[in-house]
PDB file of C-alpha atoms in Angstrom:
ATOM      1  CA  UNK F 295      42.949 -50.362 -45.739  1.00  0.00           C
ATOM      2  CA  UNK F 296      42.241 -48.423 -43.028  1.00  0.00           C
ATOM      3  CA  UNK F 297      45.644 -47.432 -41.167  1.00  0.00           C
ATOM      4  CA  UNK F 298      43.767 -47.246 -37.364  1.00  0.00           C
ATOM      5  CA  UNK F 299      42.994 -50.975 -37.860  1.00  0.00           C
ATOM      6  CA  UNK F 300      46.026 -51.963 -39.371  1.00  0.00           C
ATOM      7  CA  UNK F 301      47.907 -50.605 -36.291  1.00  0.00           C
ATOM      8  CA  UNK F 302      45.417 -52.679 -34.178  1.00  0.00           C
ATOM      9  CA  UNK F 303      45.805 -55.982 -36.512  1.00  0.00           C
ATOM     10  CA  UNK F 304      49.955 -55.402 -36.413  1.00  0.00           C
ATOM     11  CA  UNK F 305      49.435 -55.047 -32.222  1.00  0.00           C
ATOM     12  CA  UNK F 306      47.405 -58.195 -31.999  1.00  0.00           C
ATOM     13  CA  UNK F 307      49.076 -60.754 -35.045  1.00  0.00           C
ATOM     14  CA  UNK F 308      50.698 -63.598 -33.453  1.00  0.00           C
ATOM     15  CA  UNK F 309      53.135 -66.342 -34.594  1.00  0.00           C
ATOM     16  CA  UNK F 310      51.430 -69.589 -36.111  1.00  0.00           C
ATOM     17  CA  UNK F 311      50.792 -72.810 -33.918  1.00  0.00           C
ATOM     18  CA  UNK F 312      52.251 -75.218 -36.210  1.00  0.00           C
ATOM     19  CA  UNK F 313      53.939 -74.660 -39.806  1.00  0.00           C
ATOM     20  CA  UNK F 314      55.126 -77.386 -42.352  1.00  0.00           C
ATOM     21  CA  UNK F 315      53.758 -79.536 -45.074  1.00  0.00           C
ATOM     22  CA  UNK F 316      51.121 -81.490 -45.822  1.00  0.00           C
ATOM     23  CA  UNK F 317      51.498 -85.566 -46.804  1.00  0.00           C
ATOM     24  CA  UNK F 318      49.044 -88.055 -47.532  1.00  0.00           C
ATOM     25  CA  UNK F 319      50.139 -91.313 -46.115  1.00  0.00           C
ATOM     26  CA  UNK F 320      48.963 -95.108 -47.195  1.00  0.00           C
ATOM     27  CA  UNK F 321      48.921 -97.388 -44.140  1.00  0.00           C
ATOM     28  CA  UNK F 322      47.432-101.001 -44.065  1.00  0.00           C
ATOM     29  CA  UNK F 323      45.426 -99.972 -47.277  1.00  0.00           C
ATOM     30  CA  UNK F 324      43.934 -96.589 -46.001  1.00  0.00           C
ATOM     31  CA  UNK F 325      45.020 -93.125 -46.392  1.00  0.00           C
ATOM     32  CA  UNK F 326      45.967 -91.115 -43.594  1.00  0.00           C
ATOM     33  CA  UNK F 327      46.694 -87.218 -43.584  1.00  0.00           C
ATOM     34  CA  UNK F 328      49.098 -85.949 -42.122  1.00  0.00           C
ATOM     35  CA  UNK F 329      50.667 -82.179 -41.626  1.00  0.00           C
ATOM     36  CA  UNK F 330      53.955 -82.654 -41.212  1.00  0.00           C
ATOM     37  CA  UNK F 331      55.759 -79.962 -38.886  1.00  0.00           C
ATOM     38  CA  UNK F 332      59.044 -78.243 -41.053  1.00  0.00           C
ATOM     39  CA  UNK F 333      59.734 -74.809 -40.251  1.00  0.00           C
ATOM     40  CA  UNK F 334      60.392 -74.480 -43.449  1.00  0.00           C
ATOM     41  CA  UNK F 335      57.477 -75.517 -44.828  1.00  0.00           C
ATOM     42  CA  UNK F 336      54.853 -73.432 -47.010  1.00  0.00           C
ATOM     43  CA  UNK F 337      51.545 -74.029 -44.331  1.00  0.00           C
ATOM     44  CA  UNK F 338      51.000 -71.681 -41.688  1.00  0.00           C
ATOM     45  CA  UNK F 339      48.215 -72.596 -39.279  1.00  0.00           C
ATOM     46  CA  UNK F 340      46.815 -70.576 -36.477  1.00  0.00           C
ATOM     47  CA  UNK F 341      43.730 -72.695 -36.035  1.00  0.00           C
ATOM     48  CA  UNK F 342      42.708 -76.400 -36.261  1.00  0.00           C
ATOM     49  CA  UNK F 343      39.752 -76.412 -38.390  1.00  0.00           C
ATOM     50  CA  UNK F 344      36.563 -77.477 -35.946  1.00  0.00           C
ATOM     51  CA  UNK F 345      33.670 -79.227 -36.454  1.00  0.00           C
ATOM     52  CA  UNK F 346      31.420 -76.157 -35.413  1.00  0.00           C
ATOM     53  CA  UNK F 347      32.246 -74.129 -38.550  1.00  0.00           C
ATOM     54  CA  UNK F 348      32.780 -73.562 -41.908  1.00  0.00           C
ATOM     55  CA  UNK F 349      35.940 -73.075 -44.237  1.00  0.00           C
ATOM     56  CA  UNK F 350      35.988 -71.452 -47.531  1.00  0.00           C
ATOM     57  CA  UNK F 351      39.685 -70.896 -49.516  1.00  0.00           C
ATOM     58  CA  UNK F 352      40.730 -67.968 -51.663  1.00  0.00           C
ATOM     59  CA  UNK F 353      44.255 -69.064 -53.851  1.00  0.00           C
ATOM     60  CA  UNK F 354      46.534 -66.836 -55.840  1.00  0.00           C
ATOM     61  CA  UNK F 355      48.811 -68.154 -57.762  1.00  0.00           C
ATOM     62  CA  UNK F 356      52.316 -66.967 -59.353  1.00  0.00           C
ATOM     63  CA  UNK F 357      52.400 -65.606 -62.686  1.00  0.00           C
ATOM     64  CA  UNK F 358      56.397 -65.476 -62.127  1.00  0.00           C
ATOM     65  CA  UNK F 359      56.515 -61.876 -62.115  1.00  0.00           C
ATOM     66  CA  UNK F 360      59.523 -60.366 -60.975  1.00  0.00           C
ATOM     67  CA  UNK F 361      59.135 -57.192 -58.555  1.00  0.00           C
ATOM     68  CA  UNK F 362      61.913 -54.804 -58.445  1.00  0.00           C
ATOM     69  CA  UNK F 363      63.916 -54.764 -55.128  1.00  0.00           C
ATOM     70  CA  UNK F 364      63.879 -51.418 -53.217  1.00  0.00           C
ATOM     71  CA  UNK F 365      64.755 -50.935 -49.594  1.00  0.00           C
ATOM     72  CA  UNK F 366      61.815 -50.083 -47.258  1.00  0.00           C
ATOM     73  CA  UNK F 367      61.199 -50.168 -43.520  1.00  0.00           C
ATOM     74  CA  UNK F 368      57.692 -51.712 -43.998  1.00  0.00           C
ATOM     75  CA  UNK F 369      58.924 -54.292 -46.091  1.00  0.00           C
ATOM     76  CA  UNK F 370      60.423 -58.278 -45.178  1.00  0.00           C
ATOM     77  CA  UNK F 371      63.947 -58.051 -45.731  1.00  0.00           C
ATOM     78  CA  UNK F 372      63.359 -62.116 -46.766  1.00  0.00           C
ATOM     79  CA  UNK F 373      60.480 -61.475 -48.863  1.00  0.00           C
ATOM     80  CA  UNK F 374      61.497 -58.071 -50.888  1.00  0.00           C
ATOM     81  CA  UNK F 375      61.676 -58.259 -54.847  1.00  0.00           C
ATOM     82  CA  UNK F 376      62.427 -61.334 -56.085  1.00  0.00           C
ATOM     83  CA  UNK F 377      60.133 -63.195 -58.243  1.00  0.00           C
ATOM     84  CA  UNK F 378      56.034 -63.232 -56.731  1.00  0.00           C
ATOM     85  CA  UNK F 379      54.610 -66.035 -54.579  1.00  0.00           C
ATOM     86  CA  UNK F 380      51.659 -68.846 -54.836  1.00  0.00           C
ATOM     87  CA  UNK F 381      49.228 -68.307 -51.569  1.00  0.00           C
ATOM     88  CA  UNK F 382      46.127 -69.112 -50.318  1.00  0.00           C
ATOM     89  CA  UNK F 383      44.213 -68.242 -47.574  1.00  0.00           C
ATOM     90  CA  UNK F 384      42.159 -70.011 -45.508  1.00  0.00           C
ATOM     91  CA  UNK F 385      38.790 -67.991 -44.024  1.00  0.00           C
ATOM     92  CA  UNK F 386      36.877 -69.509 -41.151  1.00  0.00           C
ATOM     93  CA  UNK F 387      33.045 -68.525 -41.649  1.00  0.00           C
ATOM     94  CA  UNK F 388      31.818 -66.124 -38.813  1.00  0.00           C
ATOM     95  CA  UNK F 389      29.219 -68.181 -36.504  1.00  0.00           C
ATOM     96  CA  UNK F 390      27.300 -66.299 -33.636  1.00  0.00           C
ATOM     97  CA  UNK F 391      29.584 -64.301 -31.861  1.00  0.00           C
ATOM     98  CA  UNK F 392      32.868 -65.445 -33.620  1.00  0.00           C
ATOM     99  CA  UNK F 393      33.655 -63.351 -36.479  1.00  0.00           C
ATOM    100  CA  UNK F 394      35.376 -63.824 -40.312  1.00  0.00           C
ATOM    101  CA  UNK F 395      39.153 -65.129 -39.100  1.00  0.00           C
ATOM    102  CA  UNK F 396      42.096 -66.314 -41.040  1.00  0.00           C
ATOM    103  CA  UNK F 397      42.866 -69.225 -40.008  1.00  0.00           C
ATOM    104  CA  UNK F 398      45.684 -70.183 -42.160  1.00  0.00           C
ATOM    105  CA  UNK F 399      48.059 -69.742 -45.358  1.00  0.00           C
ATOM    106  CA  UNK F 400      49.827 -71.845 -47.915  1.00  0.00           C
ATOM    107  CA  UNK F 401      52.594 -69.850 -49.208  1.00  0.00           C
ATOM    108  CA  UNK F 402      55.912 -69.913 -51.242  1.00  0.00           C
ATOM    109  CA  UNK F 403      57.359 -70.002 -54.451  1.00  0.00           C
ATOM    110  CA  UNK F 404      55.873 -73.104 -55.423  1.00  0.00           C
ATOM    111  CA  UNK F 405      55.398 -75.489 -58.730  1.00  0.00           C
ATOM    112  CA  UNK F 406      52.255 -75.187 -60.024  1.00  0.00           C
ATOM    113  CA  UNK F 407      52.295 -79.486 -59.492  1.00  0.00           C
ATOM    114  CA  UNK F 408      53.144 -78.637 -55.768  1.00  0.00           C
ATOM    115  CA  UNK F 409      50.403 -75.564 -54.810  1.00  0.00           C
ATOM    116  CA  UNK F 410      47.572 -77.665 -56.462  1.00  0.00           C
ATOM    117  CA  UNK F 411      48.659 -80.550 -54.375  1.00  0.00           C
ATOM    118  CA  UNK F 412      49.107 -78.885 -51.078  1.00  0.00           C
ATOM    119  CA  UNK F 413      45.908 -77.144 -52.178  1.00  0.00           C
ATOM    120  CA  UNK F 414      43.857 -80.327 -52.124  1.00  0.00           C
ATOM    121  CA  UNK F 415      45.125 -81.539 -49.080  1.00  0.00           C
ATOM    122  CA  UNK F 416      44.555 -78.474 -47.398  1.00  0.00           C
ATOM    123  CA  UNK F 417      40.987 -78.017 -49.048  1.00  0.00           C
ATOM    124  CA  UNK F 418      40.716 -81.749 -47.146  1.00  0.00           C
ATOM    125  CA  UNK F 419      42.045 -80.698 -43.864  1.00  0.00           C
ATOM    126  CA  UNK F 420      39.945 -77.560 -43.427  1.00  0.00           C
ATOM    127  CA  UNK F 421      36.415 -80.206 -44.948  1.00  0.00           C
ATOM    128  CA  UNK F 422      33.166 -78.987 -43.707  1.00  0.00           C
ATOM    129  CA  UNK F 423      29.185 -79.076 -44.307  1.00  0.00           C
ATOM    130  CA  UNK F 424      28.339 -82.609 -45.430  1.00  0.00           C
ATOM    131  CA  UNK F 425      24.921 -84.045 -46.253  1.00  0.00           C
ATOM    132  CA  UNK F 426      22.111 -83.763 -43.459  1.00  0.00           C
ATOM    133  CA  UNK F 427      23.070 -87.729 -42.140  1.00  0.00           C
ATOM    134  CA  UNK F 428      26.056 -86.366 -40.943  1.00  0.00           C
ATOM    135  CA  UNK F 429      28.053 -89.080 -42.634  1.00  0.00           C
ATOM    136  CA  UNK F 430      30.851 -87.082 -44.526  1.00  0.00           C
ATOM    137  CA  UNK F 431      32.000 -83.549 -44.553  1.00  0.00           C
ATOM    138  CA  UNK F 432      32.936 -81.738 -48.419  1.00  0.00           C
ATOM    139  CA  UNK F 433      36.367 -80.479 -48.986  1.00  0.00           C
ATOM    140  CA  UNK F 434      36.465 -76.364 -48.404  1.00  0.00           C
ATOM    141  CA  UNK F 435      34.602 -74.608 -51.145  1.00  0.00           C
ATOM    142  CA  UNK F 436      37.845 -73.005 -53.013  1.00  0.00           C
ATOM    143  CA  UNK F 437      38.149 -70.212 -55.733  1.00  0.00           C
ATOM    144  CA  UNK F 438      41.421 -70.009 -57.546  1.00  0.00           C
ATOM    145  CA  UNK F 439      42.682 -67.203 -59.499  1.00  0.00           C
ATOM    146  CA  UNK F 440      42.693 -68.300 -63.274  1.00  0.00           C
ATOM    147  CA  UNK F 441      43.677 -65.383 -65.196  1.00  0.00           C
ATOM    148  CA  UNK F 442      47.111 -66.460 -66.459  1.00  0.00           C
ATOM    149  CA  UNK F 443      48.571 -69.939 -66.976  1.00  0.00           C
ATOM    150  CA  UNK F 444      49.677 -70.889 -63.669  1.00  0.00           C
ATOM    151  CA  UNK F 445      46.052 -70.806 -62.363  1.00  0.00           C
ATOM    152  CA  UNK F 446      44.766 -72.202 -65.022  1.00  0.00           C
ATOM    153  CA  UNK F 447      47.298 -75.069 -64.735  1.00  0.00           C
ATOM    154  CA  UNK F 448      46.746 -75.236 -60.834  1.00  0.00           C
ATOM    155  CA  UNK F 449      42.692 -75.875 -61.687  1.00  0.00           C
ATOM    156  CA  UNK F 450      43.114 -78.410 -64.501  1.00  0.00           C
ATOM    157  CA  UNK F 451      45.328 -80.178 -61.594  1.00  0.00           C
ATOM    158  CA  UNK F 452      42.725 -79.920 -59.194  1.00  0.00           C
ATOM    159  CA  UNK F 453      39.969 -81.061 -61.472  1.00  0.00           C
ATOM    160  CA  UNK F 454      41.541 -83.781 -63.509  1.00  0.00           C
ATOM    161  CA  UNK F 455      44.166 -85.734 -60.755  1.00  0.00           C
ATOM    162  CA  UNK F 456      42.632 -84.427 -57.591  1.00  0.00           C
ATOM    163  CA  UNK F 457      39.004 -84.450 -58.463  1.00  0.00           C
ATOM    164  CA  UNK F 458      38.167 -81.543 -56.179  1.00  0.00           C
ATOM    165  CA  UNK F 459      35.048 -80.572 -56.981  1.00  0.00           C
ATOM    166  CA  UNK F 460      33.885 -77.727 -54.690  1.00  0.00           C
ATOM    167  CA  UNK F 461      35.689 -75.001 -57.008  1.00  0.00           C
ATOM    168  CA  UNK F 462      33.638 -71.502 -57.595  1.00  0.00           C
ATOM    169  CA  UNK F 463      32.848 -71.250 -61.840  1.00  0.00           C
ATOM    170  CA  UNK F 464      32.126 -67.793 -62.348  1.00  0.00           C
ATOM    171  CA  UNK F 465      29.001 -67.348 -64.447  1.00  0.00           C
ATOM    172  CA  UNK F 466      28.834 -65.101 -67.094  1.00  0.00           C
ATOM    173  CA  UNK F 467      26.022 -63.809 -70.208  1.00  0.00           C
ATOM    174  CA  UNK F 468      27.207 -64.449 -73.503  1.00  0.00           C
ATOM    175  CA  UNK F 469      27.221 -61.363 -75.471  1.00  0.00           C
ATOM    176  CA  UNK F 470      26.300 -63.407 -78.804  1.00  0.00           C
ATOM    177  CA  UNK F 471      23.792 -65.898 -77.820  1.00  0.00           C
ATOM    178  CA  UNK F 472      22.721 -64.245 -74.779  1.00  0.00           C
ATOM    179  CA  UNK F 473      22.984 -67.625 -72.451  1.00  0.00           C
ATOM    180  CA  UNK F 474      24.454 -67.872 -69.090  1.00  0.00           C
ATOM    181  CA  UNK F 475      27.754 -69.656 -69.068  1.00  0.00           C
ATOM    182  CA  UNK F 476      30.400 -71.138 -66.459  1.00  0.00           C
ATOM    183  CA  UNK F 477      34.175 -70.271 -66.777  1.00  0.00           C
ATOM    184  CA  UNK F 478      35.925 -71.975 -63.730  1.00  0.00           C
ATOM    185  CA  UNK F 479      38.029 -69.998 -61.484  1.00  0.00           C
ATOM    186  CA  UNK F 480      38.073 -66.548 -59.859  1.00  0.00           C
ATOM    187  CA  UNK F 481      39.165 -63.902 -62.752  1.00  0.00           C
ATOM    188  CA  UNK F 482      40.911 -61.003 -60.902  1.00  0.00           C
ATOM    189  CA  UNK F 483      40.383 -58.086 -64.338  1.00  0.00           C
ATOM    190  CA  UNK F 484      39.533 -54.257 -64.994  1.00  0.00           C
ATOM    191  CA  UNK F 485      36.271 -55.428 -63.617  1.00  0.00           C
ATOM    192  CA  UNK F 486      35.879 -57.501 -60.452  1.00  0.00           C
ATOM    193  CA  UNK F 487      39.743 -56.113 -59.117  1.00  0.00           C
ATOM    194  CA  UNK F 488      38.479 -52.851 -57.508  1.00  0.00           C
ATOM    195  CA  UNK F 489      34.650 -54.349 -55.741  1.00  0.00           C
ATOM    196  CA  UNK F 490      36.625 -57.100 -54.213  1.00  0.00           C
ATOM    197  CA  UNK F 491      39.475 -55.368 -52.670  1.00  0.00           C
ATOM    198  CA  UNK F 492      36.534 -52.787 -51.454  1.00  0.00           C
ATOM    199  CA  UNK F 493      34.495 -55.400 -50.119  1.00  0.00           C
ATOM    200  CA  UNK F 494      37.641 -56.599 -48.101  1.00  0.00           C
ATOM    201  CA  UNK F 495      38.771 -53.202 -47.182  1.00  0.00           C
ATOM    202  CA  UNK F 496      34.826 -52.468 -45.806  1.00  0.00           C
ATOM    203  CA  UNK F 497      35.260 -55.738 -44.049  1.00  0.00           C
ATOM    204  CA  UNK F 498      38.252 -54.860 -42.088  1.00  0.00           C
ATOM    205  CA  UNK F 499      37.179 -51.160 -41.213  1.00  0.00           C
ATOM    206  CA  UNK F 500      34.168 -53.045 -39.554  1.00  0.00           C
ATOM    207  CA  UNK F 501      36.494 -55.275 -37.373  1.00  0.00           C
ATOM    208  CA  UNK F 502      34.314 -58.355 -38.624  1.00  0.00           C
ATOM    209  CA  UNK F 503      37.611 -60.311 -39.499  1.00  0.00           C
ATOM    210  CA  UNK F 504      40.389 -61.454 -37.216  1.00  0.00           C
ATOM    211  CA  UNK F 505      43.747 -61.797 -38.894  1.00  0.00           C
ATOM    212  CA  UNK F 506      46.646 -63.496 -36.790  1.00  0.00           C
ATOM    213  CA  UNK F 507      48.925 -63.317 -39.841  1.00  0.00           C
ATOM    214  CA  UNK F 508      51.895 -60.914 -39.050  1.00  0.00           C
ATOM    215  CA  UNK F 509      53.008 -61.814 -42.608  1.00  0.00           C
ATOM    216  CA  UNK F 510      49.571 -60.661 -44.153  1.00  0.00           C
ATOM    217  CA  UNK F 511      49.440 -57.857 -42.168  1.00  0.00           C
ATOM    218  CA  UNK F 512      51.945 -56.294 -43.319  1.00  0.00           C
ATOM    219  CA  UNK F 513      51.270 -56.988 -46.916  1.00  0.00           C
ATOM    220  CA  UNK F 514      48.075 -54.962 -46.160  1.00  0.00           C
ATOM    221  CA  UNK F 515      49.796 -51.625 -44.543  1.00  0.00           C
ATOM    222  CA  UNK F 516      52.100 -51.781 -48.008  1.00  0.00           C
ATOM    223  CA  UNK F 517      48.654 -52.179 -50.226  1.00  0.00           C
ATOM    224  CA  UNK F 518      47.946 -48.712 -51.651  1.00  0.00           C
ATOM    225  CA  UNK F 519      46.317 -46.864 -54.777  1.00  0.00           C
ATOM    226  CA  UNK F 520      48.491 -46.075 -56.934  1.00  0.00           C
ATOM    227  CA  UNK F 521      48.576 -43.090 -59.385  1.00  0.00           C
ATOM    228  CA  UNK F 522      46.767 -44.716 -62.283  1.00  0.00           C
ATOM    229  CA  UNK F 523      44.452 -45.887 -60.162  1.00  0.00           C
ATOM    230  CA  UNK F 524      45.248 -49.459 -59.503  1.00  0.00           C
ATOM    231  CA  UNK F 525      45.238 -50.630 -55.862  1.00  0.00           C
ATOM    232  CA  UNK F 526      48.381 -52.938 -55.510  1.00  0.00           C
ATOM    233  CA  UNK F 527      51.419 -53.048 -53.946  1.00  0.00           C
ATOM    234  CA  UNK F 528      54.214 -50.682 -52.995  1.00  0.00           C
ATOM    235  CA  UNK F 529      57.405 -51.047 -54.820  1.00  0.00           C
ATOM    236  CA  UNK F 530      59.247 -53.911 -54.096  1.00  0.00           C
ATOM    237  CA  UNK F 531      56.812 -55.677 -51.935  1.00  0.00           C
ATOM    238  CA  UNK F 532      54.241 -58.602 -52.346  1.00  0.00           C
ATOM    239  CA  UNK F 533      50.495 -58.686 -52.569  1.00  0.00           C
ATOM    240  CA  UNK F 534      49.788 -62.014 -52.878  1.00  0.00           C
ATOM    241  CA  UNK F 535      48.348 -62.658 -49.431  1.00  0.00           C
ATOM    242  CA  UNK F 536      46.032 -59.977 -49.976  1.00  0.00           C
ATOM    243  CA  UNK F 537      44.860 -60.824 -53.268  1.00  0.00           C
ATOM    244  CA  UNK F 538      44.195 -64.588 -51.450  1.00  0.00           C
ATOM    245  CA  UNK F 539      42.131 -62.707 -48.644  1.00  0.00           C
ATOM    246  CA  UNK F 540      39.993 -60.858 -50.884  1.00  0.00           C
ATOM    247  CA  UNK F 541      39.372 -64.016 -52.868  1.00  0.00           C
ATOM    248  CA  UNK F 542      38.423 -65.751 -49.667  1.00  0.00           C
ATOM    249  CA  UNK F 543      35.820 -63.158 -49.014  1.00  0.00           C
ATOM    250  CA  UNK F 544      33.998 -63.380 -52.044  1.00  0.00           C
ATOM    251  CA  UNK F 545      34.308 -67.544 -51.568  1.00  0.00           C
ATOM    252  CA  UNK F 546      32.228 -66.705 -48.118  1.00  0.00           C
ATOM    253  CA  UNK F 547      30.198 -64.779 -50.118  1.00  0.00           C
ATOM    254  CA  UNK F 548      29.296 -67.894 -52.486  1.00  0.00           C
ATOM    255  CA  UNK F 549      29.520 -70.345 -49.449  1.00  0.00           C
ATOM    256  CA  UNK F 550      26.128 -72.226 -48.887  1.00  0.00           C
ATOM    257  CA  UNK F 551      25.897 -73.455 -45.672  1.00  0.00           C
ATOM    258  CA  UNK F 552      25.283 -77.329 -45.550  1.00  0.00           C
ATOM    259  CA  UNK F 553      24.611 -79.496 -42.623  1.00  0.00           C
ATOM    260  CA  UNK F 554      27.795 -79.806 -40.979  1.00  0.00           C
ATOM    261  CA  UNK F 555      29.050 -83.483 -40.380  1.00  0.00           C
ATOM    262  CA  UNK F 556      31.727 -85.142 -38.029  1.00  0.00           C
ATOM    263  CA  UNK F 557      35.415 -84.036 -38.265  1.00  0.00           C
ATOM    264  CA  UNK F 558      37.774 -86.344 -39.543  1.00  0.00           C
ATOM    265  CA  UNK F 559      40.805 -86.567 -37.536  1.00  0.00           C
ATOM    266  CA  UNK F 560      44.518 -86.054 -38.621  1.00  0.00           C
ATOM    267  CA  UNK F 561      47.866 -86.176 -37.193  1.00  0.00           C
ATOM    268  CA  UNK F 562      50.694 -83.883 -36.744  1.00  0.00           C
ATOM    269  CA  UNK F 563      54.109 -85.096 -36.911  1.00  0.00           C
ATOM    270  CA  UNK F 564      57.512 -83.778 -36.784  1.00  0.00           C
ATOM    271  CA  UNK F 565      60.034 -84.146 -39.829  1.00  0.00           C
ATOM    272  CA  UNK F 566      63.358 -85.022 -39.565  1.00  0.00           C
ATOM    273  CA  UNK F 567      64.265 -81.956 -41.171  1.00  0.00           C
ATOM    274  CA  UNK F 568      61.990 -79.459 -39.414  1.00  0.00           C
TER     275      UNK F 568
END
């Protein structure tokens, strides 16, 4: 990533309005919504979602890697080695003059039972385009990374107990019978790793995305190529917020823009522990 813009995007990132949980509550036979403030908690948002725009979701999950500690200036001191992280990233679709902007993350060392929950529930809170009546808006289209188990645990989750259903499938040609087939999931490989982290990289060096995140940030200004080749992260740091972003992207890139619908409205509430 460019280093003039990172300098810019580590001026301008800010704390985030609200952090916690999220918890879906049954009152008097309905179900209410509800982000639950815990400064501990694995949300970060910077933005409400809005009615004028749309949301897309890019999620990478933990393959419970463990990244060697090493000391660095550049690096959290609470976030340095130590096995790798579940996150997601939620991108808010540029409309007129309002660019690309993150506008927030689910991240932690989380269950696979736990992300795909607080996946769905944020995939709910950030809905948008519904049919042309207006009536309802769709859940955030969301990609998930499904090249090891964890993902691939995280989507049958999603699928099977959560019924989301706006998940990207990447399509692919069979080599034998020469059909097109669907594989859900993002697949982050040899193949799609370096155009997507280019895409994001172009992206940024056009300052068409606004990224609050001080925590994602700095993931990016530790994000290099290394000697073989592979773009990923120093040595003893994290990537997973970045691989999340550039997921995100190529979600906007899928996105097909519905009619967008009223916004459902959900509460905040403080926890006894936050």
């Amino acid at each position: 990533f460019d280093e003039d813009i990172l300098r810019k995007l580590t001026l301008s990132a800010e704390e985030e309005v609200v952090r916690g949980r999220f918890v879906l509550q049954d009152r008097d036979g309905k179900k209410f919504l509800t982000l639950e403030k815990n400064v501990r908690g694995a949300v970060q948002i910077w933005e409400p979602p809005n009615a004028k725009y749309h949301y897309v979701i890019g999620a990478d999950t933990a393959e419970g890697k463990l990244v060697t500690s090493r000391r660095s200036e550049r690096s959290d001191v609470s976030e340095r080695g130590g096995r790798d992280y579940s996150s997601a990233t939620v991108l808010r679709l540029a409309k007129g003059d309002a660019p690309l902007k993150v506008v927030a993350e689910l991240h932690g060392q989380l269950t696979p039972e736990v992300f795909a929950q607080q996946l769905n529930l944020l995939g709910e809170y950030y809905s948008c385009g519904g049919p042309s009546d207006g009536t309802f808006r769709n859940k955030a289209y969301m990609g998930v990374e499904q090249s090891h188990s964890s993902g691939q645990t995280v989507l049958r989750l999603l699928r099977e107990h959560h019924h989301y259903t706006p998940l990207y499938w990447h399509r692919e040609i069979n080599r034998l019978t020469r059909k097109i087939g669907r594989r859900i999931g993002w697949r982050t490989d040899a193949v799609s790793r370096m155009p997507m982290l280019d895409d994001l990289g172009k992206v940024v060096r056009d300052n068409a995305i606004d990224i609050p995140s001080k925590d994602l940030v700095r993931e990016m200004v530790t994000f290099v190529l290394w000697p073989n080749g592979k773009p990923a992260a120093e040595e003893g740091c994290h990537d997973d917020r970045v691989i999340a972003l550039a997921i995100a992207f190529q979600m906007e890139r899928e996105h097909r823009h519905g009619v967008l619908g009223p916004m459902p409205q959900y509460e905040i509430e403080d926890s006894l522990t936050g």
